[in-house]
Coordinates of C-alpha atoms in Angstrom, one line a residue:
M1 CA -28.2 50.5 14.8
P2 CA -26.9 47.4 13.0
N3 CA -29.3 44.5 12.9
Y4 CA -27.5 42.0 15.1
R5 CA -30.1 39.3 14.6
N6 CA -29.2 39.1 10.9
L7 CA -25.5 39.4 11.7
K8 CA -25.8 36.5 14.1
I9 CA -27.1 34.3 11.3
A10 CA -24.5 35.4 8.8
L11 CA -21.7 35.0 11.3
G12 CA -22.7 31.5 12.1
I13 CA -22.9 30.5 8.4
E14 CA -19.5 32.0 7.7
A15 CA -17.9 30.3 10.7
A16 CA -19.3 26.9 9.6
A17 CA -18.0 27.5 6.1
V18 CA -14.5 28.3 7.4
A19 CA -14.5 25.1 9.4
L20 CA -15.8 23.0 6.6
C21 CA -13.3 24.4 4.1
A22 CA -10.4 23.8 6.5
V23 CA -11.4 20.2 7.1
L24 CA -11.6 19.6 3.3
L25 CA -8.2 21.1 2.7
A26 CA -6.7 19.1 5.5
S27 CA -8.1 15.9 4.0
G28 CA -6.8 16.6 0.5
V29 CA -10.2 17.3 -1.0
T30 CA -10.4 20.4 -3.1
P31 CA -13.6 22.4 -2.3
G32 CA -15.6 24.3 -4.9
T33 CA -15.4 28.1 -5.2
E34 CA -16.7 29.6 -1.9
P35 CA -18.3 33.1 -1.5
S36 CA -15.9 35.9 -0.9
H37 CA -16.0 37.5 2.6
P38 CA -13.6 40.5 2.8
Q39 CA -13.6 40.3 6.7
A40 CA -12.9 36.5 6.8
P41 CA -9.5 35.1 7.8
D42 CA -7.0 34.1 5.1
R43 CA -8.2 30.5 4.3
K44 CA -4.6 29.5 3.2
A45 CA -3.3 30.3 6.7
V46 CA -6.0 28.4 8.6
S47 CA -5.3 24.9 9.8
A48 CA -8.1 22.5 10.8
E49 CA -7.3 23.2 14.5
D50 CA -7.3 27.0 13.8
S51 CA -10.6 26.6 12.0
R52 CA -12.2 25.0 15.1
D53 CA -10.9 27.9 17.1
L54 CA -12.3 30.4 14.7
E55 CA -15.7 28.7 14.7
Q56 CA -15.7 28.9 18.5
T57 CA -14.7 32.5 18.4
A58 CA -17.5 33.3 16.0
A59 CA -20.0 31.3 18.0
G60 CA -18.9 33.1 21.2
I61 CA -19.7 36.5 19.8
W62 CA -23.4 35.6 19.9
K63 CA -24.2 33.8 23.1
K64 CA -27.7 32.3 23.5
E65 CA -30.2 34.7 24.7
S66 CA -31.5 34.5 28.3
A67 CA -34.6 32.5 29.0
E68 CA -36.5 35.7 29.5
N69 CA -35.6 36.9 26.0
Q70 CA -36.4 33.6 24.4
D71 CA -39.8 33.6 26.1
A72 CA -40.3 37.1 24.8
G73 CA -39.5 35.9 21.3
R74 CA -42.0 33.1 21.5
N75 CA -44.6 35.6 22.8
A76 CA -43.8 37.9 19.9
D77 CA -44.4 35.1 17.4
S78 CA -47.8 34.5 19.0
G79 CA -48.7 38.1 18.3
N80 CA -48.0 39.8 21.6
P81 CA -46.8 43.3 20.6
D82 CA -45.6 44.1 24.2
S83 CA -42.9 41.4 24.1
E84 CA -41.0 42.1 20.9
Q85 CA -37.3 41.4 21.3
K86 CA -34.8 44.2 21.4
D87 CA -31.9 44.2 19.0
Y88 CA -28.7 44.7 21.0
I89 CA -25.3 42.9 21.5
K90 CA -25.7 39.8 23.6
W91 CA -22.1 38.7 24.0
V92 CA -18.5 40.0 23.6
D93 CA -15.2 38.2 23.6
F94 CA -12.5 40.8 24.2
D95 CA -9.1 39.5 23.5
V96 CA -7.5 42.6 22.0
T97 CA -3.8 42.4 23.0
A98 CA -2.1 45.0 25.1
E99 CA 0.4 45.5 22.3
A100 CA -2.4 46.3 19.8
M101 CA -4.1 48.7 22.3
K102 CA -0.8 50.5 23.0
R103 CA 0.0 51.0 19.4
A104 CA -3.5 52.1 18.5
C105 CA -3.6 54.5 21.4
Q106 CA -0.3 56.0 20.3
Y107 CA -1.8 56.7 16.8
D108 CA -4.8 58.4 18.4
T109 CA -2.7 60.6 20.7
D110 CA -0.1 61.5 18.1
T111 CA -2.8 62.6 15.5
Y112 CA -4.9 64.6 18.0
G113 CA -5.5 68.1 16.6
K114 CA -4.2 67.1 13.1
E115 CA -6.1 67.2 9.8
V116 CA -6.7 63.4 10.1
H117 CA -7.2 62.3 13.7
L118 CA -7.2 58.5 14.1
D119 CA -9.6 57.0 16.6
W120 CA -7.9 54.1 18.4
I121 CA -11.2 52.2 18.7
D122 CA -11.8 52.6 15.0
L123 CA -8.4 51.1 14.3
L124 CA -8.9 48.2 16.7
A125 CA -12.4 47.5 15.3
I126 CA -11.0 47.3 11.8
L127 CA -8.4 44.8 13.0
G128 CA -11.2 42.9 14.8
A129 CA -13.2 42.7 11.6
K130 CA -10.2 41.5 9.6
Y131 CA -9.2 38.9 12.2
G132 CA -12.7 37.7 13.1
G133 CA -12.0 38.9 16.6
D134 CA -9.0 36.6 17.0
F135 CA -6.1 38.8 18.0
K136 CA -3.7 35.8 18.2
R137 CA -3.3 36.8 14.5
Y138 CA -2.2 40.4 15.4
R139 CA 0.7 41.9 13.6
A140 CA 1.9 45.5 14.1
D141 CA 2.4 45.8 10.4
D142 CA -1.4 45.3 9.9
L143 CA -2.2 48.2 12.1
D144 CA 0.5 50.4 10.6
S145 CA -0.9 49.7 7.1
I146 CA -4.4 50.7 8.1
A147 CA -3.2 53.8 9.8
E148 CA -1.0 54.8 6.8
T149 CA -4.0 54.4 4.4
L150 CA -6.2 56.5 6.6
L151 CA -3.6 59.2 7.2
S152 CA -2.8 59.5 3.5
G153 CA -6.3 60.7 2.8
E154 CA -6.9 57.9 0.3
S155 CA -9.9 56.7 2.4
A156 CA -11.9 57.8 5.4
V157 CA -13.0 55.2 8.0
G158 CA -16.5 55.0 6.5
D159 CA -15.2 54.2 3.0
Y160 CA -12.4 51.9 4.3
T161 CA -14.9 49.8 6.2
K162 CA -18.0 49.9 3.9
D163 CA -17.5 46.3 2.8
M164 CA -16.5 44.9 6.3
K165 CA -19.7 43.2 7.3
Y166 CA -18.8 42.9 11.0
F167 CA -17.1 46.3 11.5
P168 CA -20.2 47.8 13.1
Y169 CA -20.3 45.0 15.6
Y170 CA -16.7 45.3 16.6
R171 CA -16.9 49.1 16.7
E172 CA -19.8 49.0 19.2
A173 CA -18.3 46.1 21.2
Y174 CA -14.8 47.5 21.5
G175 CA -16.3 51.0 22.1
A176 CA -18.2 49.6 25.0
V177 CA -15.0 48.3 26.6
L178 CA -12.7 51.2 25.8
G179 CA -15.0 54.2 25.3
G180 CA -14.0 56.2 28.3
M181 CA -10.3 55.6 28.4
V182 CA -8.8 58.1 25.9
G183 CA -9.7 61.8 25.6
E184 CA -9.3 65.2 27.0
Y185 CA -8.7 65.9 30.7
Q186 CA -7.1 68.3 33.1
L187 CA -4.1 67.1 35.1
E188 CA -2.7 68.9 38.2
Q189 CA 1.0 69.8 37.7
P190 CA 3.6 70.3 40.5
P191 CA 4.8 73.8 41.3
G192 CA 7.5 75.3 39.1
T193 CA 6.6 73.3 36.0
D194 CA 4.9 76.0 34.0
S195 CA 7.6 76.9 31.4
R196 CA 5.6 79.4 29.3
P197 CA 7.7 82.5 28.7
E198 CA 4.7 84.8 28.4
K199 CA 3.4 84.2 31.9
S200 CA 1.6 87.1 33.6
E201 CA 2.7 88.5 36.9
A202 CA -0.2 86.8 38.7
E203 CA 0.7 83.5 37.1
S204 CA 4.4 83.9 38.0
A205 CA 3.4 84.5 41.6
E206 CA 1.4 81.3 41.6
E207 CA 4.3 79.2 40.5
T208 CA 4.8 78.2 44.1
S209 CA 1.5 76.2 44.0
A210 CA 0.3 73.4 41.7
H211 CA -1.6 74.3 38.5
W212 CA -3.7 72.6 35.9
K213 CA -2.6 71.4 32.4
S214 CA -5.0 70.5 29.6
C215 CA -4.0 67.1 28.2
Y216 CA -5.2 64.5 25.6
G217 CA -4.4 60.9 25.8
L218 CA -4.9 57.8 28.0
K219 CA -6.9 58.9 31.0
A220 CA -7.5 55.4 32.5
F221 CA -5.3 53.9 35.1
S222 CA -4.1 50.5 36.3
P223 CA -6.1 49.3 39.3
I224 CA -2.9 49.0 41.3
A225 CA -1.1 52.1 42.6
K226 CA 2.3 53.0 41.3
G227 CA 5.2 51.5 43.3
F228 CA 3.2 48.5 44.7
P229 CA 4.2 45.1 43.4
Y230 CA 1.7 42.6 42.1
S231 CA 1.5 39.4 40.0
D232 CA -1.2 38.1 37.7
F233 CA -1.9 35.7 34.9
D234 CA -4.8 35.1 32.4
D235 CA -7.3 33.4 34.7
F236 CA -10.6 34.5 33.1
G237 CA -13.0 31.6 32.8
V238 CA -11.2 29.2 35.1
A239 CA -13.4 27.1 37.5
R240 CA -14.5 28.3 40.9
S241 CA -16.3 26.0 43.4
Y242 CA -17.3 28.0 46.5
G243 CA -21.0 28.1 46.8
Y244 CA -21.5 26.5 43.4
R245 CA -19.4 25.5 40.4
R246 CA -19.0 28.5 38.1
S247 CA -16.5 30.3 35.9
H248 CA -14.3 33.0 37.2
L249 CA -15.6 36.2 35.5
G250 CA -12.8 38.5 36.4
H251 CA -9.1 39.1 36.7
D252 CA -7.1 38.5 39.9
L253 CA -4.1 40.6 40.8
M254 CA -2.1 39.2 43.7
G255 CA -0.3 41.5 46.1
Q256 CA 0.1 42.6 49.7
V257 CA -2.7 43.4 52.0
G258 CA -3.2 47.2 52.2
T259 CA -2.1 47.9 48.6
P260 CA -4.0 51.0 47.4
I261 CA -6.6 50.1 44.8
I262 CA -7.2 52.7 42.0
S263 CA -10.3 53.6 40.1
V264 CA -9.6 52.6 36.5
E265 CA -12.0 55.0 34.9
S266 CA -13.9 58.0 36.2
G267 CA -17.5 57.1 37.2
R268 CA -20.1 56.9 40.0
V269 CA -20.0 54.5 43.0
T270 CA -23.1 52.4 42.7
A271 CA -22.3 49.5 45.1
L272 CA -20.4 49.5 48.4
G273 CA -20.5 46.9 51.1
W274 CA -20.3 43.1 51.8
N275 CA -20.9 40.4 49.3
Q276 CA -20.8 36.7 50.3
Y277 CA -18.5 35.9 47.3
G278 CA -16.5 39.1 46.9
G279 CA -16.2 40.2 50.5
W280 CA -15.9 43.9 50.9
R281 CA -16.3 45.3 47.3
I282 CA -16.9 48.4 45.3
G283 CA -18.9 48.8 42.1
I284 CA -18.3 51.8 39.9
E285 CA -20.4 52.7 36.8
S286 CA -18.9 54.7 33.9
F287 CA -20.7 57.9 33.0
D288 CA -22.0 56.5 29.7
K289 CA -23.4 53.6 31.7
K290 CA -21.7 51.1 29.3
R291 CA -19.2 49.7 31.9
Y292 CA -19.5 48.4 35.4
Y293 CA -16.2 48.0 37.3
Y294 CA -16.1 45.5 40.2
Y295 CA -13.3 45.6 42.8
A296 CA -13.6 42.8 45.3
H297 CA -11.8 41.0 48.3
L298 CA -10.9 44.3 49.9
R299 CA -9.1 44.7 53.2
Q300 CA -10.6 43.5 56.5
N301 CA -11.8 46.3 58.9
R302 CA -10.8 49.2 56.7
P303 CA -11.6 48.2 53.1
Y304 CA -12.4 51.6 51.6
A305 CA -10.8 55.0 51.1
E306 CA -11.9 57.3 53.9
G307 CA -15.3 58.9 53.3
L308 CA -16.1 56.9 50.2
K309 CA -19.9 56.2 49.8
E310 CA -22.5 55.2 47.3
G311 CA -23.3 58.0 44.9
D312 CA -19.9 59.5 45.0
I313 CA -18.2 60.7 41.8
V314 CA -14.6 59.3 41.5
Q315 CA -12.0 60.4 39.0
A316 CA -9.8 57.9 37.2
G317 CA -6.6 57.4 39.3
D318 CA -8.3 58.0 42.7
V319 CA -7.6 55.7 45.6
I320 CA -10.9 53.9 46.3
G321 CA -9.8 51.1 48.6
Y322 CA -7.2 48.6 49.8
M323 CA -6.3 45.1 48.8
G324 CA -7.3 42.3 51.2
R325 CA -8.6 38.7 51.3
T326 CA -12.2 39.0 52.5
G327 CA -15.0 37.0 51.1
Y328 CA -16.4 33.4 50.7
S329 CA -18.5 34.0 53.8
K330 CA -22.1 34.9 54.6
K331 CA -20.7 36.6 57.7
E332 CA -19.3 40.1 57.2
N333 CA -15.7 41.1 57.5
V334 CA -14.3 37.6 57.3
N335 CA -10.9 36.6 55.7
N336 CA -11.7 33.4 53.9
I337 CA -9.6 33.9 50.8
D338 CA -6.2 32.1 51.0
E339 CA -4.1 34.7 49.1
S340 CA -4.6 38.4 49.3
H341 CA -5.5 39.8 45.9
L342 CA -7.8 42.2 44.0
H343 CA -10.6 40.6 41.9
F344 CA -11.1 43.1 39.1
G345 CA -14.2 42.6 37.0
L346 CA -15.5 44.5 33.9
Q347 CA -19.1 44.1 32.9
L348 CA -20.6 45.5 29.6
I349 CA -24.1 46.8 29.4
F350 CA -25.9 47.3 26.1
D351 CA -29.4 47.1 27.5
E352 CA -30.8 47.5 31.0
S353 CA -31.8 43.8 31.1
Q354 CA -28.1 42.9 31.1
R355 CA -27.3 44.5 34.5
E356 CA -28.3 41.5 36.5
G357 CA -29.2 37.9 35.6
S358 CA -28.4 35.4 32.9
G359 CA -27.8 38.1 30.3
E360 CA -24.8 39.7 32.0
I361 CA -21.7 40.2 29.9
W362 CA -18.3 40.0 31.7
V363 CA -15.1 40.3 29.7
S364 CA -11.5 39.4 30.4
G365 CA -9.5 42.1 32.0
Y366 CA -6.1 40.5 31.5
E367 CA -4.9 42.3 28.4
L368 CA -6.5 45.5 29.5
V369 CA -4.7 45.5 32.8
R370 CA -1.4 44.7 30.9
F371 CA -2.1 47.8 28.8
L372 CA -3.0 50.0 31.7
S373 CA 0.1 48.9 33.7
G374 CA 1.9 51.7 31.8
N375 CA -0.2 54.3 33.5
R376 CA -0.2 53.8 37.3
S377 CA -1.4 56.5 39.7
E378 CA 1.2 58.0 42.0
V379 CA 0.1 58.0 45.7
I380 CA 1.3 59.3 49.0
R381 CA 0.6 58.1 52.6
N382 CA -0.7 60.3 55.4
D383 CA 1.1 59.0 58.4
E384 CA -1.5 60.3 60.8
T385 CA -4.6 58.8 59.2
K386 CA -2.7 55.9 57.4
E387 CA -4.7 56.7 54.3
W388 CA -3.2 56.8 50.8
T389 CA -4.3 59.4 48.3
R390 CA -3.1 60.3 44.8
I391 CA -0.4 63.0 44.5
Y392 CA -1.8 64.9 41.5
Q393 CA -5.5 65.3 40.9
M394 CA -7.3 64.9 37.6
Q395 CA -10.4 66.4 36.2
D396 CA -12.4 64.4 33.7
P397 CA -14.7 66.7 31.5
S398 CA -17.0 63.7 31.1
A399 CA -17.9 63.9 34.8
P400 CA -21.3 65.5 35.5
A401 CA -21.3 68.9 37.1
S402 CA -21.5 68.7 40.9

């Protein structure tokens, strides 16, 4: 595993150098020759204002450790062997654009089963290393150039990235965000869609029922069901004041009460019930335990899909609940939110200590939701029960055997 403590020091030094160089250039002073950093941004294209942004981006990658970890470090210095600090990622700024994700995902899907299969997370991590994590600099031509080089066989990913100091960081960070979203899966197909000419008699007889198709590609879904309108904007980090002043660590999608809420990724339900801030909410953990999805402010009285309970395995695309405006109340089942919406949160977990407390890592879901808006789960309503369910089922091979 990469030594993130050493990377932290190196990244801070580089960010400071970029900022200093930009200030000197802006003031007309010619700096001396600076060390070459293959992954650093093009100095000629960096204004003083951009330099400050880059410095903040670099600093944001490595947030200060929690008080608990700092105390552990002091104890380690004093010779306590039981309190040695672990080396894991402490912070992630995820601002990869929807356009970059869509293009990288297309390369991954198109090359599946080919001699050279491009991994979309590898492609995005290479861009992250080149941009210093700042995807405001994203150009489709940059991604195409990387893909063409790798597809030509001139260089494998390991060779291509060997001089990129921060590629290991971005590969692990972006992998934690996107790791379960592209891959193999089985998708239920409607009757009469099996066009194979060599079908057996038994298979032909079964054409009147649905069947399963092996697929590869995007297997994550928008949190809002297909056909239901919603609006959103980039609201991650804005101020919230109920209870105490804090930053908004999620993404709000405004819509109508009763809109079916969809599980973005397959996983296990680990939290269900009332929360003073989030109202009726659902927590779902990915199978690799790297991602925790938080769906909050669900509908009053009937917040959840019928029968849903803690411990259940859900497939990506399943209906899990319904949009509402509950929350901001110590009393259960209260509508205290002014506008009905879904609060969608995504937490990353690199170490068990990050599940709860000051070490939690929450990332913006805005660009991710934009990307996933192209894959929305089709649902149908049961008029008797008034429940919505997906039309065609999916089977994720990463799900544990029941």
